[in-house]
Amino acid sequence: MNNAGIAFEVRDLTKHFGPNEPLILDGLNLSVRNGELVSILGASGCGKSTLLNILSDLDSASSGSLVVNEKTTLIFQEQSLMPWLSAGKNIELALLINKYPKKLRRKRAQELLELVHLGSAYDKRPHELSGGMKQRVAIARALAQEKKILLMDEPFAALDAITRDFLHEELISIWQRTGITIIFVTHNVREAVRLGQRVLLMSSKPGRFLKEWVVDIPEPRRIDSPAVSQLARVITDDLREEISRHG
Amino acid sequence: MNNAGIAFEVRDLTKHFGPNEPLILDGLNLSVRNGELVSILGASGCGKSTLLNILSDLDSASSGSLVVNEKTTLIFQEQSLMPWLSAGKNIELALLINKYPKKLRRKRAQELLELVHLGSAYDKRPHELSGGMKQRVAIARALAQEKKILLMDEPFAALDAITRDFLHEELISIWQRTGITIIFVTHNVREAVRLGQRVLLMSSKPGRFLKEWVVDIPEPRRIDSPAVSQLARVITDDLREEISRHG
Amino acid sequence: MDNSNIDLSKFSAGLDALESGTSRKRNKFASLLNFVAPVLAVILVILIWQIAVYLKFKPDYILPTPSQVWASLQNQWNQGLLWHSATNSLRRGVQGFLIAIVIATPIGLALGLNKMARAIFRPILTGLQQLPSVAWVPASIIWFGLSNATIYAVVLLGAVPSIANGLISGIDQIPRIYLKVGKVLGAKRLVSIRHIVLPAAWPGYLSGLEQGWAFAWRSLMAAELIAVSPALGPGLGQMLDTGRQLGDMSLVLAAIFVIMLVGVLIERVFFAPIRNRTLRNRGLG
Amino acid sequence: MDNSNIDLSKFSAGLDALESGTSRKRNKFASLLNFVAPVLAVILVILIWQIAVYLKFKPDYILPTPSQVWASLQNQWNQGLLWHSATNSLRRGVQGFLIAIVIATPIGLALGLNKMARAIFRPILTGLQQLPSVAWVPASIIWFGLSNATIYAVVLLGAVPSIANGLISGIDQIPRIYLKVGKVLGAKRLVSIRHIVLPAAWPGYLSGLEQGWAFAWRSLMAAELIAVSPALGPGLGQMLDTGRQLGDMSLVLAAIFVIMLVGVLIERVFFAPIRNRTLRNRGLG
Amino acid sequence: ASKSPKPKKPKIVKLATSDVVRIGFFSNVTHAPALVAQERKFFEKYLDKDKTKIEYIAFNAGPAAIEALKGGALDVTYIGPNPSISGFASTRGTLLKIISGSTSNGAQLVVREGINSVADFAGKKIASPQLGNTQDVALRSWLASNGFKTSINGVGDVTVIPTENSQTLALFQRGDIDGAWLPEPWASRLVLEAKAKVFLDEKTLWPNSKFLTTNIIASSTFLAKYPGTVKSILKGHLDSLDFINKNTVMAKDDVQKQITKWSGKPLADNVINRSWLNLGFSYEPLAATLSKSADDAVDAGLLTNLGSKGLSGIYDLALLNQILKEGKKKSVTSDGLGKE
Ligand SMILES: Nc1ncnc2c1ncn2[C@@H]1O[C@H](COP(=O)(O)OP(=O)(O)OP(=O)(O)O)[C@@H](O)[C@H]1O
Ligand SMILES: Nc1ncnc2c1ncn2[C@@H]1O[C@H](COP(=O)(O)OP(=O)(O)OP(=O)(O)O)[C@@H](O)[C@H]1O
Ligand SMILES: [Mg+2]
Ligand SMILES: [Mg+2]
């Protein structure tokens, strides 16, 4: 089930928040194979987070069908650390819930914090962390769960270019090593191209997938390589066109 | 006082959170003239938000001197809309506090929402807005205050490239029209170059200003222009060096 | 979730608390439920009670039948006492509570926002909250004699500390970002209180108000025992006490029933809508 | 702020509530203040009282002097009644309160997390909260006789609804993101309650507990009036009532003083540290 | 029948005794016989202490004592006539029996200076201890017999304000009320501490100048099951009455000691002295006065649950009369309201 088959499939999915509200998602179709890394781009407010919420069963679709074959986890766009737990304990909570052996938890949490360059932040409370640090703890927490599908909602938005580069490499290495499926929502077109095997462009009002690019630039890709830049430029033009359609 | 003189000046500023905590900011010096637009770059957790908090009197420095000659406002890095008010009312609250005539408030709030492409979101509650939409409402709220110094903490981080481009232009146009002073913290090096008259690079552990670039690319600049790209590349290299010093 | 086909038209029922509550249909159902369910609860209670009576579990002077209690109620009604007592108590309770809010709110704000004031006066406030209403009766009588002022004094001393403490802890729980926004927006003291502190503390304050109402209402029941006099008029507390004095359990239960009823009514008519609206508005419904 | 030179070593005093509270020095000062200030408050009260006495504002059978009250206290002490009553009441209050927490918490959780259960049972809970403790006395005596069980029953019926309602409103106020995180982490019912719902609702729950303690303590004072026997022992409620029965204002005030003192002590020793730690941990201190 | 005042045991053995007996009382001067009996261990004298343990329970008010009786937590208690009647009526006569009298008289109508004649009462406010209790009923019927209208909610030619005795003192001192019909020690306290004057002593309204203030009741089941124990208690009670009537000074002292023991504070000396003068201590059940006050209460609409049988069966004076006969004393009557 790891190497072949469908991780999840969405067919004709629609979503509106209340009967008299407009459709946010309308007839959305998406099929992702196990082990794929798919980037999703789209205008602000087009429904990316809504889609991820539905995929992780936090919200229900209004109609359509959804098959999810693997356990999912989600890195939220907003601040999502538990304020009553330190950074390390936030990660340990994820380990605990996923039945990680009690004795090894602390060590594992520390490892994960080091992975996101926060080795010394174990005992810091969320309110003592900077925006980017919180985001990185959330990433570490998601990785702690070792779910087969990882949904990431603009996870690197608050990180500087260098830390982001570094985490790109870590993410790709984890992905290659474990064969998990990753859906990566971002506003950074280069980032989408840097990471994705496919890049999907979402339209807004209503949200559905407009276009898809298969990225066949071999790893190790570099975000500032000409190949990435070039594809990014093409996609940006499409994005601009799509957004200007709506004003 | 608008055209000449110092907007604010920081000298030998240090900051630590508690007596046994390490210095976050150490001997930081910065002087900004009225009407300047300064971009600040720095690694995640280096102390950018802390500096902006001190400049807006939300936090106190541990030592050093600080002179602020104009009224400031701040766009927070985190979600900062009042959850009990709709998007429009959040902006009206800023107008109310700043004694904007009662009758004109609603109209003005609507104008500001349209400025950030959210003309139809007046009645939406914060929890009904997407991440990028919330950020844009916060920008509109800051603009509503018409303060002389505008401190922006990664205001466009959750926005797609196109909306961001558009807001860059709006911001520059407001800045040129009103002559306000803007401090713009970002992780996007190109964005820093696109907007700033000066770009400052902050070091981490402890935070202080390492380097400064004067950007003399004439407006209208384009974020994907070769000039911007080139300077961005230079700065990125410096940033990488700085960050790698600390691991 | 492995290999499972998630049915989208339904939402997993287990995580009710998580729902975003945006669906109107669900809301309609919920509000219907909110009105039908309490009735269900009452029917349930009466059923269990009637069964206990049938089982002759305790003699009827200890556990009267529903119909005996009903007869007691009717009897009180016929004497004109029930309506008079209930409306009297309700009026006093509501008035006392409103006065308590007016007094408690500035106190709560002052102690909530000023650390020094809090350090000095909160222990007094907490101390006052610990005192049973009956402790106030002698002093109130000495000060205010046989007037409604005595009753209000007892009610206020019961409710004010509770409401003020509720507001203080509401203020304590305000996420700091809202206060920071207020400062950055340039809000002065009063504007900040009106437009930022109070709305931000509102959910916690509201739950303090509900507790405060219970304190007020219970204190009132104690205060109404002070005397039977034309200046005071009858009340539900008096009715309860009469039942006790006469050893008349069906009258005691009738009084308990009416006291609960009025209390629940206040909750339904006054607090529940405010609470639901507050939660819904903030995306917590 | 125009042209002003901000002095960095001080923080504008007006916005206390905004402070991040990370400075140890400030904390030490604060904890000193927390212990000195209540004493200050008491001195203040006694001072005003003494002045009122000097002004011969009211005759001394109405407003006894501090020294008369002190004499009453000493007298009770010499009888061995004061210590006995205070420890008796404190033990009962604390035990009753702890039992109430154990009973109320699952109820609060069930009604907080399940909309259907809440719709049906919350009105009953709220109704119970509205009832004065004295309403429970006849039933409790008849059920449990003249034993401590009767007293605990009255205390529980006073405190349980309040604590449960506090927990429910704490749960209502949980920001939805934490519940979502719990679900995304894959937390099952119990784990989610233990590690997410309870800690997230904790600030609101804690303030419910404080209100619940006040209810428990006040109910206890009422319950202690039932009777005195070797099986029951004296209590502070009894002491207060003796003062009332004798029309002895200095004994009444002495009892009030001790009742407040014990209440404040509980707040200082038990609630205040927990509350402060909670707020500090979450960056709300 | 025995010759010496100290009884011999043979007769007691025949009647069943309980392991423990729970005796209720108020720590109040009107319950003096209970207090003196405790101080002097009169009950213990007749109860074999290896067989029967005594538990004393102090109540603050009648309802709790009746509730305790209903809950089976109390066997015998000193109590006023009103709770006795309501306890009897509310259980349709099944709960309790009055087995002896204890205290009589001691209620007075005290008023402020300036009220000198019956006519002066017009428009005045007069307090009574509690709606429907003996004094409340007496006050209302006295006012009625003098042509004043009153009503339960107070409105009338004279306003009757039932309020707790301790509050009455404060209200009188404040000037909120003009007089009160009160039992001891409150009548004395108003006179001594608030300069009230006695307008009327209630006993003058009763035949033989005697009315019931306190009696002893026993739970019907306990009485039926353990008549031996009840009889011993009654013997102790009679000893106590005897002692009180012969040794006033010592008895007063005993009462003060017990009041202090139970509530931490004695009565003022002048209050107990004056109260004592107004009270009578006797085993006489004064059944006629009980039924009269019940009738008055029914008339005033204050006793609603008294069935058609009225109070008949409320008395069981058989044991008391046995003891009186053993002591060659005149037996007492229940005035047709029960066993004699
Ligand atoms: N609870 C809600 N009630 C009503 N409308 C909502 C709700 N949640 C989201 N929306 C609307 O749905 C649309 C999509 O929101 P979503 O958060 O999915 O956008 P997004 O693509 O993630 O945007 P961003 O890039 O800015 O995060 C927005 O227009 C938003 O206003
Ligand atoms: N209240 C606090 N208590 C203790 N440490 C704090 C506190 N607030 C911030 N810090 C620490 O100060 C440092 C700087 O934080 P700051 O938020 O200023 O970073 P930043 O430059 O804005 O980072 P980012 O780009 O990730 O937002 C961090 O190491 C953080 O852990
Ligand atoms: Mg989003
Ligand atoms: Mg920051």
JSON list of C-alpha atoms in Angstrom, two decimals, chain D residues 58 61-62 72 75-76 79 81 137-139 141-146 224-232 238 241-248 250-251, chain E residues 55-61 63-65 67-74 164-167 169 173-174 186 189 193 259-267:
[
{"chain": "D", "resi": 58, "resn": "LYS", "atom": "CA", "xyz": [-23.93, 53.76, 66.28]},
{"chain": "D", "resi": 61, "resn": "TYR", "atom": "CA", "xyz": [-24.61, 46.87, 70.71]},
{"chain": "D", "resi": 62, "resn": "ILE", "atom": "CA", "xyz": [-24.91, 47.65, 67.03]},
{"chain": "D", "resi": 72, "resn": "SER", "atom": "CA", "xyz": [-15.57, 37.51, 71.97]},
{"chain": "D", "resi": 75, "resn": "ASN", "atom": "CA", "xyz": [-13.88, 33.89, 74.95]},
{"chain": "D", "resi": 76, "resn": "GLN", "atom": "CA", "xyz": [-14.73, 31.39, 72.22]},
{"chain": "D", "resi": 79, "resn": "GLN", "atom": "CA", "xyz": [-14.14, 27.64, 75.66]},
{"chain": "D", "resi": 81, "resn": "LEU", "atom": "CA", "xyz": [-14.97, 26.26, 70.72]},
{"chain": "D", "resi": 137, "resn": "VAL", "atom": "CA", "xyz": [-31.76, 20.52, 54.56]},
{"chain": "D", "resi": 138, "resn": "PRO", "atom": "CA", "xyz": [-35.07, 18.71, 55.18]},
{"chain": "D", "resi": 139, "resn": "ALA", "atom": "CA", "xyz": [-34.45, 16.11, 52.52]},
{"chain": "D", "resi": 141, "resn": "ILE", "atom": "CA", "xyz": [-31.81, 15.15, 57.30]},
{"chain": "D", "resi": 142, "resn": "ILE", "atom": "CA", "xyz": [-34.54, 12.72, 56.39]},
{"chain": "D", "resi": 143, "resn": "TRP", "atom": "CA", "xyz": [-32.21, 10.71, 54.15]},
{"chain": "D", "resi": 144, "resn": "PHE", "atom": "CA", "xyz": [-29.00, 10.82, 56.05]},
{"chain": "D", "resi": 145, "resn": "GLY", "atom": "CA", "xyz": [-30.07, 11.58, 59.57]},
{"chain": "D", "resi": 146, "resn": "LEU", "atom": "CA", "xyz": [-27.95, 13.77, 61.79]},
{"chain": "D", "resi": 224, "resn": "GLU", "atom": "CA", "xyz": [-23.87, 23.49, 60.19]},
{"chain": "D", "resi": 225, "resn": "LEU", "atom": "CA", "xyz": [-26.96, 25.13, 61.62]},
{"chain": "D", "resi": 226, "resn": "ILE", "atom": "CA", "xyz": [-28.90, 21.90, 61.50]},
{"chain": "D", "resi": 227, "resn": "ALA", "atom": "CA", "xyz": [-27.81, 20.66, 64.88]},
{"chain": "D", "resi": 228, "resn": "VAL", "atom": "CA", "xyz": [-24.89, 20.18, 67.19]},
{"chain": "D", "resi": 229, "resn": "SER", "atom": "CA", "xyz": [-24.18, 16.78, 68.56]},
{"chain": "D", "resi": 230, "resn": "PRO", "atom": "CA", "xyz": [-21.09, 14.79, 69.42]},
{"chain": "D", "resi": 231, "resn": "ALA", "atom": "CA", "xyz": [-21.45, 13.14, 66.00]},
{"chain": "D", "resi": 232, "resn": "LEU", "atom": "CA", "xyz": [-21.54, 16.49, 64.25]},
{"chain": "D", "resi": 238, "resn": "GLN", "atom": "CA", "xyz": [-23.10, 27.44, 64.41]},
{"chain": "D", "resi": 241, "resn": "ASP", "atom": "CA", "xyz": [-25.90, 31.60, 64.46]},
{"chain": "D", "resi": 242, "resn": "THR", "atom": "CA", "xyz": [-25.29, 31.62, 68.20]},
{"chain": "D", "resi": 243, "resn": "GLY", "atom": "CA", "xyz": [-24.23, 35.24, 67.84]},
{"chain": "D", "resi": 244, "resn": "ARG", "atom": "CA", "xyz": [-27.39, 35.97, 65.91]},
{"chain": "D", "resi": 245, "resn": "GLN", "atom": "CA", "xyz": [-29.62, 34.11, 68.33]},
{"chain": "D", "resi": 246, "resn": "LEU", "atom": "CA", "xyz": [-28.13, 35.96, 71.23]},
{"chain": "D", "resi": 247, "resn": "GLY", "atom": "CA", "xyz": [-28.31, 39.24, 69.36]},
{"chain": "D", "resi": 248, "resn": "ASP", "atom": "CA", "xyz": [-24.65, 39.57, 70.21]},
{"chain": "D", "resi": 250, "resn": "SER", "atom": "CA", "xyz": [-19.56, 41.23, 68.71]},
{"chain": "D", "resi": 251, "resn": "LEU", "atom": "CA", "xyz": [-19.92, 37.47, 68.49]},
{"chain": "E", "resi": 55, "resn": "GLU", "atom": "CA", "xyz": [-26.72, 11.13, 72.71]},
{"chain": "E", "resi": 56, "resn": "TYR", "atom": "CA", "xyz": [-27.63, 14.76, 73.24]},
{"chain": "E", "resi": 57, "resn": "ILE", "atom": "CA", "xyz": [-28.41, 16.78, 70.15]},
{"chain": "E", "resi": 58, "resn": "ALA", "atom": "CA", "xyz": [-28.81, 20.55, 70.28]},
{"chain": "E", "resi": 59, "resn": "PHE", "atom": "CA", "xyz": [-31.11, 22.07, 67.71]},
{"chain": "E", "resi": 60, "resn": "ASN", "atom": "CA", "xyz": [-31.48, 25.69, 66.73]},
{"chain": "E", "resi": 61, "resn": "ALA", "atom": "CA", "xyz": [-35.08, 25.47, 65.67]},
{"chain": "E", "resi": 63, "resn": "PRO", "atom": "CA", "xyz": [-38.25, 22.19, 61.99]},
{"chain": "E", "resi": 64, "resn": "ALA", "atom": "CA", "xyz": [-34.83, 20.54, 62.03]},
{"chain": "E", "resi": 65, "resn": "ALA", "atom": "CA", "xyz": [-35.81, 18.52, 65.09]},
{"chain": "E", "resi": 67, "resn": "GLU", "atom": "CA", "xyz": [-37.11, 16.51, 60.24]},
{"chain": "E", "resi": 68, "resn": "ALA", "atom": "CA", "xyz": [-34.63, 14.52, 62.31]},
{"chain": "E", "resi": 69, "resn": "LEU", "atom": "CA", "xyz": [-37.52, 12.69, 63.90]},
{"chain": "E", "resi": 70, "resn": "LYS", "atom": "CA", "xyz": [-38.93, 11.92, 60.45]},
{"chain": "E", "resi": 71, "resn": "GLY", "atom": "CA", "xyz": [-35.55, 10.68, 59.30]},
{"chain": "E", "resi": 72, "resn": "GLY", "atom": "CA", "xyz": [-35.25, 8.42, 62.31]},
{"chain": "E", "resi": 73, "resn": "ALA", "atom": "CA", "xyz": [-32.25, 10.34, 63.59]},
{"chain": "E", "resi": 74, "resn": "LEU", "atom": "CA", "xyz": [-33.90, 11.41, 66.83]},
{"chain": "E", "resi": 164, "resn": "GLU", "atom": "CA", "xyz": [-37.02, 36.16, 64.20]},
{"chain": "E", "resi": 165, "resn": "ASN", "atom": "CA", "xyz": [-36.66, 37.02, 67.88]},
{"chain": "E", "resi": 166, "resn": "SER", "atom": "CA", "xyz": [-33.06, 38.09, 67.59]},
{"chain": "E", "resi": 167, "resn": "GLN", "atom": "CA", "xyz": [-34.09, 40.54, 64.88]},
{"chain": "E", "resi": 169, "resn": "LEU", "atom": "CA", "xyz": [-34.60, 43.28, 69.45]},
{"chain": "E", "resi": 173, "resn": "GLN", "atom": "CA", "xyz": [-34.07, 49.39, 69.12]},
{"chain": "E", "resi": 174, "resn": "ARG", "atom": "CA", "xyz": [-34.21, 50.98, 65.69]},
{"chain": "E", "resi": 186, "resn": "TRP", "atom": "CA", "xyz": [-36.61, 37.71, 74.57]},
{"chain": "E", "resi": 189, "resn": "ARG", "atom": "CA", "xyz": [-34.20, 41.25, 76.87]},
{"chain": "E", "resi": 193, "resn": "GLU", "atom": "CA", "xyz": [-31.92, 46.09, 77.03]},
{"chain": "E", "resi": 259, "resn": "ILE", "atom": "CA", "xyz": [-25.89, 27.05, 77.46]},
{"chain": "E", "resi": 260, "resn": "THR", "atom": "CA", "xyz": [-22.24, 28.01, 77.57]},
{"chain": "E", "resi": 261, "resn": "LYS", "atom": "CA", "xyz": [-21.19, 24.49, 76.81]},
{"chain": "E", "resi": 262, "resn": "TRP", "atom": "CA", "xyz": [-23.38, 24.20, 73.75]},
{"chain": "E", "resi": 263, "resn": "SER", "atom": "CA", "xyz": [-23.23, 27.68, 72.32]},
{"chain": "E", "resi": 264, "resn": "GLY", "atom": "CA", "xyz": [-20.16, 29.20, 73.88]},
{"chain": "E", "resi": 265, "resn": "LYS", "atom": "CA", "xyz": [-21.89, 32.06, 75.64]},
{"chain": "E", "resi": 266, "resn": "PRO", "atom": "CA", "xyz": [-24.19, 32.33, 78.66]},
{"chain": "E", "resi": 267, "resn": "LEU", "atom": "CA", "xyz": [-27.20, 34.61, 78.99]}
]
